[in-house]
Tab-separated table of C-alpha atoms in Angstrom:
chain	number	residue	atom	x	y	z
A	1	UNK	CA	2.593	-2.829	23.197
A	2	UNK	CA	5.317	-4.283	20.908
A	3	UNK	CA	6.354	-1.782	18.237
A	4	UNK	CA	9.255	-1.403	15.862
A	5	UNK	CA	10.995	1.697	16.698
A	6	UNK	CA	14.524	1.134	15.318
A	7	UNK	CA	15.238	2.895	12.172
A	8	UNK	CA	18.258	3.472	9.905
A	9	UNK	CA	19.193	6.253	8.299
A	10	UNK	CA	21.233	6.708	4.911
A	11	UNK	CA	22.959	9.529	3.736
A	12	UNK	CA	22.237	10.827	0.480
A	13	UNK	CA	26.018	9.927	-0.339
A	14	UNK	CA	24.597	6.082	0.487
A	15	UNK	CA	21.528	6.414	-1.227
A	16	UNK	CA	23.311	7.325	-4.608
A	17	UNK	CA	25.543	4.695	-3.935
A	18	UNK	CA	22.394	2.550	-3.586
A	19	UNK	CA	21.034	3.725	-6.553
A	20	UNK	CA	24.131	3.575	-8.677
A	21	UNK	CA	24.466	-0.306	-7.775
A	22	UNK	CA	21.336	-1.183	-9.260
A	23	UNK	CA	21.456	0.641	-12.296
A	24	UNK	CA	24.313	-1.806	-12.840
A	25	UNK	CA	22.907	-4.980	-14.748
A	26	UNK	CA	25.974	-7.677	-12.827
A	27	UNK	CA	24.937	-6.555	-9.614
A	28	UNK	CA	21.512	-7.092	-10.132
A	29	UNK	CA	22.118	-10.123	-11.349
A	30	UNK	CA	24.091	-10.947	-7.863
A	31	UNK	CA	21.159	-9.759	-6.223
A	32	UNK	CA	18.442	-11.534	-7.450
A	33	UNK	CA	20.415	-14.919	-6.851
A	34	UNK	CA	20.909	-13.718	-2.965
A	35	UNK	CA	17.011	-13.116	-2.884
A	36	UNK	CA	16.305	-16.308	-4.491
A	37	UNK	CA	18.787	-17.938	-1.919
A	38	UNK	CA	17.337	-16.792	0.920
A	39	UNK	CA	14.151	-17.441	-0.155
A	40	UNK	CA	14.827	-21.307	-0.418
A	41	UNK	CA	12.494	-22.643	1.554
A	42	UNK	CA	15.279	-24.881	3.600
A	43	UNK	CA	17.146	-21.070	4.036
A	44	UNK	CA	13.780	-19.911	5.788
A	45	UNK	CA	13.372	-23.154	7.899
A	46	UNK	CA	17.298	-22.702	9.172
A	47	UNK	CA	16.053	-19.105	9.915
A	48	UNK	CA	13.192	-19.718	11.447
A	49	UNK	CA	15.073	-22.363	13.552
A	50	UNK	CA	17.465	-19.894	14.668
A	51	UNK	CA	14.815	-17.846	16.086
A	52	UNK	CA	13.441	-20.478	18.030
A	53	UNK	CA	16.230	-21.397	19.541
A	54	UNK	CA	16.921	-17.521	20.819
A	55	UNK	CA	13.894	-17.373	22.262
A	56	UNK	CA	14.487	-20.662	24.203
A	57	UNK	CA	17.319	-19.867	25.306
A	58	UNK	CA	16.074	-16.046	26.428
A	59	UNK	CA	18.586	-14.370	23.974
A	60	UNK	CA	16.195	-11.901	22.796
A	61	UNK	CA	18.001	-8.312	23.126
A	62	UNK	CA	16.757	-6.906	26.078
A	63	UNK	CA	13.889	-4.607	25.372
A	64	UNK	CA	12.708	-6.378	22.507
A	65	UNK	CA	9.779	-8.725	21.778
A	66	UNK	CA	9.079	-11.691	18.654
A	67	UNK	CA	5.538	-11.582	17.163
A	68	UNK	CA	5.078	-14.616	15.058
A	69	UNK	CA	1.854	-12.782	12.581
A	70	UNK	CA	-0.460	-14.917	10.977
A	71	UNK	CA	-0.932	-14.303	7.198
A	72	UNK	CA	-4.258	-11.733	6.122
A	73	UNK	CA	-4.229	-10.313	2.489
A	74	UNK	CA	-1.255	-9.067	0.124
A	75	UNK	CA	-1.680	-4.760	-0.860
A	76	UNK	CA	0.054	-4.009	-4.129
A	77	UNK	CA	0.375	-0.557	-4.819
A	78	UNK	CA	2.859	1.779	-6.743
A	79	UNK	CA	5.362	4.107	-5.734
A	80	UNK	CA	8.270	6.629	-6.726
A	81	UNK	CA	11.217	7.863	-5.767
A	82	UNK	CA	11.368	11.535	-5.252
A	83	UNK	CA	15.237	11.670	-5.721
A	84	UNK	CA	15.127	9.276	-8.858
A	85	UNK	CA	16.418	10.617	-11.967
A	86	UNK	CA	13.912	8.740	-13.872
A	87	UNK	CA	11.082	8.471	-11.652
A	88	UNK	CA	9.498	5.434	-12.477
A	89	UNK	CA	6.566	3.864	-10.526
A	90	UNK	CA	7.410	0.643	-9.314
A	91	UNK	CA	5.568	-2.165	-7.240
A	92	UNK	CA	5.218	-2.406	-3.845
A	93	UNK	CA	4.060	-5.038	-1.379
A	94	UNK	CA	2.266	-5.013	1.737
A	95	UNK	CA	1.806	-7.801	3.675
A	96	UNK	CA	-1.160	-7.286	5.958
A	97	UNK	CA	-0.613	-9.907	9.002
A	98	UNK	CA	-2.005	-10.184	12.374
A	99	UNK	CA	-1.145	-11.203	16.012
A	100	UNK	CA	-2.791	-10.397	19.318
A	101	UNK	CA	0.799	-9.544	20.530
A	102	UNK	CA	-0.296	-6.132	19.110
A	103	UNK	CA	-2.671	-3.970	21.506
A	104	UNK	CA	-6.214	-3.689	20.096
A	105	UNK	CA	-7.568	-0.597	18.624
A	106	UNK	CA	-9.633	2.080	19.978
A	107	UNK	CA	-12.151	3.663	18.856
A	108	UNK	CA	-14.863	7.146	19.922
A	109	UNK	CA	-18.185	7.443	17.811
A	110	UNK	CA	-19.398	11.225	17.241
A	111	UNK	CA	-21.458	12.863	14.715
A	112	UNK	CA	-18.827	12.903	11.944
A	113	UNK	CA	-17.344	9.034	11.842
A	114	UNK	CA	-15.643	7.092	14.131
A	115	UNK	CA	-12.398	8.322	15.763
A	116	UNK	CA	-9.488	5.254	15.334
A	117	UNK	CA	-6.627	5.034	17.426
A	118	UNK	CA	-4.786	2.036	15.106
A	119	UNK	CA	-1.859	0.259	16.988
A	120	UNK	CA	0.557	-1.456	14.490
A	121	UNK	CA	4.108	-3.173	13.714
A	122	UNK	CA	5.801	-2.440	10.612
A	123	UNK	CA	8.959	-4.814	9.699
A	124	UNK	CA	11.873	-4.029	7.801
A	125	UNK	CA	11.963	-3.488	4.263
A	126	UNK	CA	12.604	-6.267	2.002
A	127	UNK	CA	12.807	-7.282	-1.263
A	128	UNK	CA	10.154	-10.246	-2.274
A	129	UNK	CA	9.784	-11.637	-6.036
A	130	UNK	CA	6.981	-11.023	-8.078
A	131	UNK	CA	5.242	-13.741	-10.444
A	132	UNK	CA	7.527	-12.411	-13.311
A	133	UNK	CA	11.046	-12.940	-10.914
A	134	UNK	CA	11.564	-8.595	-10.732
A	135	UNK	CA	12.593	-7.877	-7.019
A	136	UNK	CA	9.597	-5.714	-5.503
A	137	UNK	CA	9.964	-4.046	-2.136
A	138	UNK	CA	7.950	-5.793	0.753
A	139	UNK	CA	6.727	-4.943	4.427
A	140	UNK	CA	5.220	-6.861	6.984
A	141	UNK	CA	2.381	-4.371	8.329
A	142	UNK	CA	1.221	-6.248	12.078
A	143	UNK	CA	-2.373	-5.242	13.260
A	144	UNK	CA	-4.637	-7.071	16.007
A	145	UNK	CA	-6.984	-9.714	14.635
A	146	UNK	CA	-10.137	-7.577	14.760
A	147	UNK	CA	-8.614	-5.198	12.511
A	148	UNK	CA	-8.236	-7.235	9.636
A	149	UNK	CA	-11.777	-9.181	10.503
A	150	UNK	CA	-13.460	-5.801	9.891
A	151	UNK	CA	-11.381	-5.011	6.660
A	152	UNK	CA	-12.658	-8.571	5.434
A	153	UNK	CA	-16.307	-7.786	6.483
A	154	UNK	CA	-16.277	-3.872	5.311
A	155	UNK	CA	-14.774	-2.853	1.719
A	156	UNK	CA	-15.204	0.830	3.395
A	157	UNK	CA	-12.713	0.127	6.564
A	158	UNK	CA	-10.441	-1.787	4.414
A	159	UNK	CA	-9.727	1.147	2.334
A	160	UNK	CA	-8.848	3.032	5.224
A	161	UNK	CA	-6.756	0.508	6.791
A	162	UNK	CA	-4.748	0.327	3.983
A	163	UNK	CA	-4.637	4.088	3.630
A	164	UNK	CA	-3.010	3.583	7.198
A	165	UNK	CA	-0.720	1.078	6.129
A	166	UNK	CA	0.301	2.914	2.726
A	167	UNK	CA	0.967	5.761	5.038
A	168	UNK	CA	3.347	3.500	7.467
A	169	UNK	CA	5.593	2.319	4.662
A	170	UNK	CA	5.942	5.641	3.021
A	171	UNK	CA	7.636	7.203	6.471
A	172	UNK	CA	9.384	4.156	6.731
A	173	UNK	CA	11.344	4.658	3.385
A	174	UNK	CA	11.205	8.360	4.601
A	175	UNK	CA	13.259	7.820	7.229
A	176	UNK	CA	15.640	5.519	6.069
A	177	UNK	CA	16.747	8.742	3.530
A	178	UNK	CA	14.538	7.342	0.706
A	179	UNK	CA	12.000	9.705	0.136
A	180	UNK	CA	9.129	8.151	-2.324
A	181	UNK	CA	5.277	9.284	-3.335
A	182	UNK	CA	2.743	6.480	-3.106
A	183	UNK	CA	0.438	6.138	-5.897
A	184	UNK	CA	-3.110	6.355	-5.220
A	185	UNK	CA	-5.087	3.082	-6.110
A	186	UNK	CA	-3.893	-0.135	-4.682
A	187	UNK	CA	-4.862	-4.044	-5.829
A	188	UNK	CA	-5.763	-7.053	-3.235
A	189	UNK	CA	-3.809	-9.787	-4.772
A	190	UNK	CA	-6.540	-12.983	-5.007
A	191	UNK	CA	-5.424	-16.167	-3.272
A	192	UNK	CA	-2.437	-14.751	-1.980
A	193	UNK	CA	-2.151	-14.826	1.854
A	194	UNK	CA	1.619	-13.259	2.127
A	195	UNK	CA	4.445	-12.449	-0.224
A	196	UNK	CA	6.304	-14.833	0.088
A	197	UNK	CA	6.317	-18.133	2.306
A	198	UNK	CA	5.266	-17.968	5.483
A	199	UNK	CA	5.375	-14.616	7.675
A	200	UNK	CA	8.559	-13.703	9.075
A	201	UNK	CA	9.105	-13.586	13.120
A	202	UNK	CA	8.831	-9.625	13.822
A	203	UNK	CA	11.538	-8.311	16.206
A	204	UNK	CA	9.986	-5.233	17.820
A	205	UNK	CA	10.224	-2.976	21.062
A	206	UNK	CA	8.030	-4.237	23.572
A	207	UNK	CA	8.110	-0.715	25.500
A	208	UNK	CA	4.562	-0.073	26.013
A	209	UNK	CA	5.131	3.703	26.526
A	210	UNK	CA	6.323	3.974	22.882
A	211	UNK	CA	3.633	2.259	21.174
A	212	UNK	CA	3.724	2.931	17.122
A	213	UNK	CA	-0.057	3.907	16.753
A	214	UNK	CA	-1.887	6.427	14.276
A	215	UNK	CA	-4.999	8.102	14.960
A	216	UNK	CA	-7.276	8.593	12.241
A	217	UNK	CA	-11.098	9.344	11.489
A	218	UNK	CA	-12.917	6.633	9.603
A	219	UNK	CA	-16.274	7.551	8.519
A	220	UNK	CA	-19.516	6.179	9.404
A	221	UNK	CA	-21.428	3.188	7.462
A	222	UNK	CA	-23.661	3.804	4.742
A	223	UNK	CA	-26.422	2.776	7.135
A	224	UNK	CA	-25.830	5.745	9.723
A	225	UNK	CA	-28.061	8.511	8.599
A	226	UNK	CA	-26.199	11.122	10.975
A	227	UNK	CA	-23.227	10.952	8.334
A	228	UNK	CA	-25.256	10.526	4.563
A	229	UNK	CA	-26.048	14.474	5.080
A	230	UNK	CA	-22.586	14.994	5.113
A	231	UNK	CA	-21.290	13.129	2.045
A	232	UNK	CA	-20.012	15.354	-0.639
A	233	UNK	CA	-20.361	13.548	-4.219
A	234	UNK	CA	-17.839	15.657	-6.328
A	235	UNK	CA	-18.325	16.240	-10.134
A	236	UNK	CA	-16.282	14.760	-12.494
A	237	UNK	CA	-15.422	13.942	-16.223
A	238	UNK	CA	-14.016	11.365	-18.199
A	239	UNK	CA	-11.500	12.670	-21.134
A	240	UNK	CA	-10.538	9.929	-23.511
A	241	UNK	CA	-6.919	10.342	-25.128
A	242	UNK	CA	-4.814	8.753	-27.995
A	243	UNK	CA	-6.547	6.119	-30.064
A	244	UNK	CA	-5.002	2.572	-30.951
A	245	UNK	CA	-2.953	2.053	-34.123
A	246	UNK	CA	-5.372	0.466	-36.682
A	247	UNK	CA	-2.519	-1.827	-37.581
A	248	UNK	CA	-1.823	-3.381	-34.612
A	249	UNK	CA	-5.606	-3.508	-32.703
A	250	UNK	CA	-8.751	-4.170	-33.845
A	251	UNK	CA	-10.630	-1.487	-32.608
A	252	UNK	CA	-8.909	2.024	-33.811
A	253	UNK	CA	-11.817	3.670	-31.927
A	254	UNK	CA	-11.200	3.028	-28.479
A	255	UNK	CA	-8.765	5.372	-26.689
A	256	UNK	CA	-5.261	4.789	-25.445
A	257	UNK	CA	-5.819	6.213	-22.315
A	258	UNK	CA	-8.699	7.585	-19.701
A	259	UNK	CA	-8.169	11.032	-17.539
A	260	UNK	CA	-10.476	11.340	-14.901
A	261	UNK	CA	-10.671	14.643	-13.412
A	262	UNK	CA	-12.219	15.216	-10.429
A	263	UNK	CA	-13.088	17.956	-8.054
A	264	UNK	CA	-12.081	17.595	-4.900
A	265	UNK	CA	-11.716	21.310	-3.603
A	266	UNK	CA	-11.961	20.624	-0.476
A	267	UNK	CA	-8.846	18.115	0.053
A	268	UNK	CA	-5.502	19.837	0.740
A	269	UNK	CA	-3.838	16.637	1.255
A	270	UNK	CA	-3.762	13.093	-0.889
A	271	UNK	CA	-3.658	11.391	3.059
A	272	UNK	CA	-7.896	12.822	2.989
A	273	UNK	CA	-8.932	10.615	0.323
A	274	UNK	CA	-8.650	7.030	-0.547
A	275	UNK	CA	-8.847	6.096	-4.456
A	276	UNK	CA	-9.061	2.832	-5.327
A	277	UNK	CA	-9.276	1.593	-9.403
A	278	UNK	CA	-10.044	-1.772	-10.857
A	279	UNK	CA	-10.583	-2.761	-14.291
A	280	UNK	CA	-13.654	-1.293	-14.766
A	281	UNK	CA	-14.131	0.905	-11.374
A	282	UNK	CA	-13.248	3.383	-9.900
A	283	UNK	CA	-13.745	4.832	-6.131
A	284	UNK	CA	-13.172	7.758	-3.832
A	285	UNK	CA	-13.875	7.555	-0.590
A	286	UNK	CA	-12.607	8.972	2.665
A	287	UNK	CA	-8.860	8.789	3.488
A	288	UNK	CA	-6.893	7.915	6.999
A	289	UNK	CA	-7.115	11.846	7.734
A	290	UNK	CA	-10.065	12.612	6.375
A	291	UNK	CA	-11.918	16.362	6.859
A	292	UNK	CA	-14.794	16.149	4.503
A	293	UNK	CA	-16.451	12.964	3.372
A	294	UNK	CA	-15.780	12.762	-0.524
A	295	UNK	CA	-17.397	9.930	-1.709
A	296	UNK	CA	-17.925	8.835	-5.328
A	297	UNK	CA	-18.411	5.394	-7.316
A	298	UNK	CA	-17.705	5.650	-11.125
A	299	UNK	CA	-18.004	3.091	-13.915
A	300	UNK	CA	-15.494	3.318	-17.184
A	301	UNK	CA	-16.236	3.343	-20.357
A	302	UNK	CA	-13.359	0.790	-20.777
A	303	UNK	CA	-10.954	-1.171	-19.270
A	304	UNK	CA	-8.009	-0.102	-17.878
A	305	UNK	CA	-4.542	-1.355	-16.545
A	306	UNK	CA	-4.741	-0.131	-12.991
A	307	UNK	CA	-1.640	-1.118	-11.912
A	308	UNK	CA	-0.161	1.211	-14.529
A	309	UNK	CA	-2.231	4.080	-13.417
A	310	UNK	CA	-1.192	7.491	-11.953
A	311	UNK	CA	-2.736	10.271	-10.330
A	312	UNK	CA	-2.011	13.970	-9.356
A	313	UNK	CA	-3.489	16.374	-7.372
A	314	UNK	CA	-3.823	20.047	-8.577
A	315	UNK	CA	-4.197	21.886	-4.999
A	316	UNK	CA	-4.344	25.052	-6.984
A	317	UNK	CA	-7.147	23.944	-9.522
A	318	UNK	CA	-8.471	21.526	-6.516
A	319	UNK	CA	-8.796	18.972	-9.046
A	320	UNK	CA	-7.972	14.965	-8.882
A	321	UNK	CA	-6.450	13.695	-12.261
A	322	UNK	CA	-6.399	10.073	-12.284
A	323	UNK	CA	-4.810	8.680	-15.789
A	324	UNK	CA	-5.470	5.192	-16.781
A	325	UNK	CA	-4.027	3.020	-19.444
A	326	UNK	CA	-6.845	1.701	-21.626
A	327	UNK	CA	-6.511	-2.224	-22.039
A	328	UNK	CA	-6.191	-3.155	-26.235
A	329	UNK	CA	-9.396	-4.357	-27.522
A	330	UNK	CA	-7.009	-7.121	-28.681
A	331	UNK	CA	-5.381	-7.716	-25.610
A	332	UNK	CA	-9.182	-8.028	-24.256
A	333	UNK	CA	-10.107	-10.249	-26.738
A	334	UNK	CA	-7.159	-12.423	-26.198
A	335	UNK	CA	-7.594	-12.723	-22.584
């Protein structure tokens, strides 16, 4: 099965360098211009054409393989740098393609769930625009078709194939001497097949004794009785902070800001349950390496800015705190 194996690795001397590039406005500026260059879509055709012509002429490096993925659904999620001085979240895209070039998964029911063996392809990082022009970093996460048919047909599997997926990127900035923490919730972007274009042409290893796989335990279906005995719906309360300046928003009442605490005593890692937030939502259920099945649905009080959410877990007080920006009543009114 075609996987990508190759990695880079940075030195912390190179990833301060990095760092210390960016932070400079000029180069940034240089930057964004070479992303917007070779994101032209006559660059990408002259790309793309280049391809094609290795493969016809059998110039693919020995011991590698092209998948061509067809485009799924776009993950945007937030993440931080460990080794940042400021440690800021920032955006991060993943592009959730397909091609039956990968191996199909595997799967063995037993009382608990169903036990996943996931084969995948993970491209390079990249930097992709967002709607406003910032640079956000992008991979191109390859599954087989029937993957990303049962994410579309199941809201439950698609959380924990993006759990998977989160997971993939986060070693793969791990191991390129970027160490970062993924933020809990996640967004499908709406009518947005791929950031940005069309998918790139994945060059992988095609050495089927090194396939890139996880194995993880999904849960089973709300319909399977076997596994409703086992659900654990943890307590939890809603703590309203901060109110809105009377001056500049209608409402002085509503809060700036919702903490959600939740107890999840249980969970010794954030990689055993999946949270996912929406405006007025939010969700726990069970992560890629899941030992107990937390599940729990909770409407709030208002809306919130998910993307600008964060969450922490307090292993010691086994307690989730999920903080969420409350959207201005004027904001919401404007909109």
């Amino acid at each position: 099965m075609p996987t990508q194996t190759d990695e880079v690795k940075l030195t912390a001397e190179e990833v301060a360098s990095f760092e210390k590039a960016f932070s400079d406005e000029s180069f940034r500026k240089l930057m964004a211009d070479y992303v917007c260059e070779i994101s032209d879509p006559k660059h990408k055709e002259e790309t793309e054409a280049y391809i094609k012509e290795l493969e016809v002429k059998h110039e693919i490096p020995v011991g590698k393989e092209l998948i061509h993925p067809t485009p799924g659904f776009v993950i945007k999620c937030m993440h931080q740098k460990k080794r940042s001085s400021e440690a800021k979240s920032a955006k991060l895209f993943l592009n959730m393609v397909h091609s039956d070039k990968v191996s199909k998964p595997e799967s063995d029911k037993s009382d608990n769930g169903t036990r996943w063996s996931v084969p995948f392809a993970i491209g390079p990082v990249r930097l992709e625009s967002d709607k406003s022009g910032s640079l956000v970093p992008t991979f191109d996460i390859c599954f087989h078709p029937t993957i990303l048919k049962q994410a579309h047909a199941s809201k439950e599997f698609c959380e924990f194939i993006v759990g998977i997926a989160k997971d993939a990127a986060k070693k793969a900035f791990d191991s390129s001497g970027e160490e970062v923490e993924l933020g809990y919730g996640y967004s499908i972007l709406r009518g947005v097949l791929y950031k940005n274009g069309s998918p790139k042409a994945l060059m992988v290893s095609n050495d089927a004794s090194t396939p890139e796989e996880v194995e993880a335990q999904q849960p089973t279906s709300d319909t399977e009785v076997a596994n409703v005995e086992q659900r654990i719906i943890p307590k939890y309360k809603i703590v309203e902070q901060g109110v809105f300046d009377i001056v500049n928003h209608t409402n002085s009442s509503r809060p700036k800001q919702l903490a959600v605490h939740i107890s999840l005593d249980k969970v010794t890692s954030v990689a055993e349950v999946c949270l996912y937030v929406s405006e007025k939502k939010l969700s726990i259920t069970p992560g890629s390496r899941a030992k107990y099945q937390y599940h729990l649905d909770v409407t709030l009080p208002y809306p919130v800015v998910s993307e600008k959410g964060s969450a922490r877990l307090d292993k010691n007080q086994g307690t989730l705190v999920v903080t969420l920006p409350v959207v201005s009543s004027s904001t919401e009114i404007i909109n």
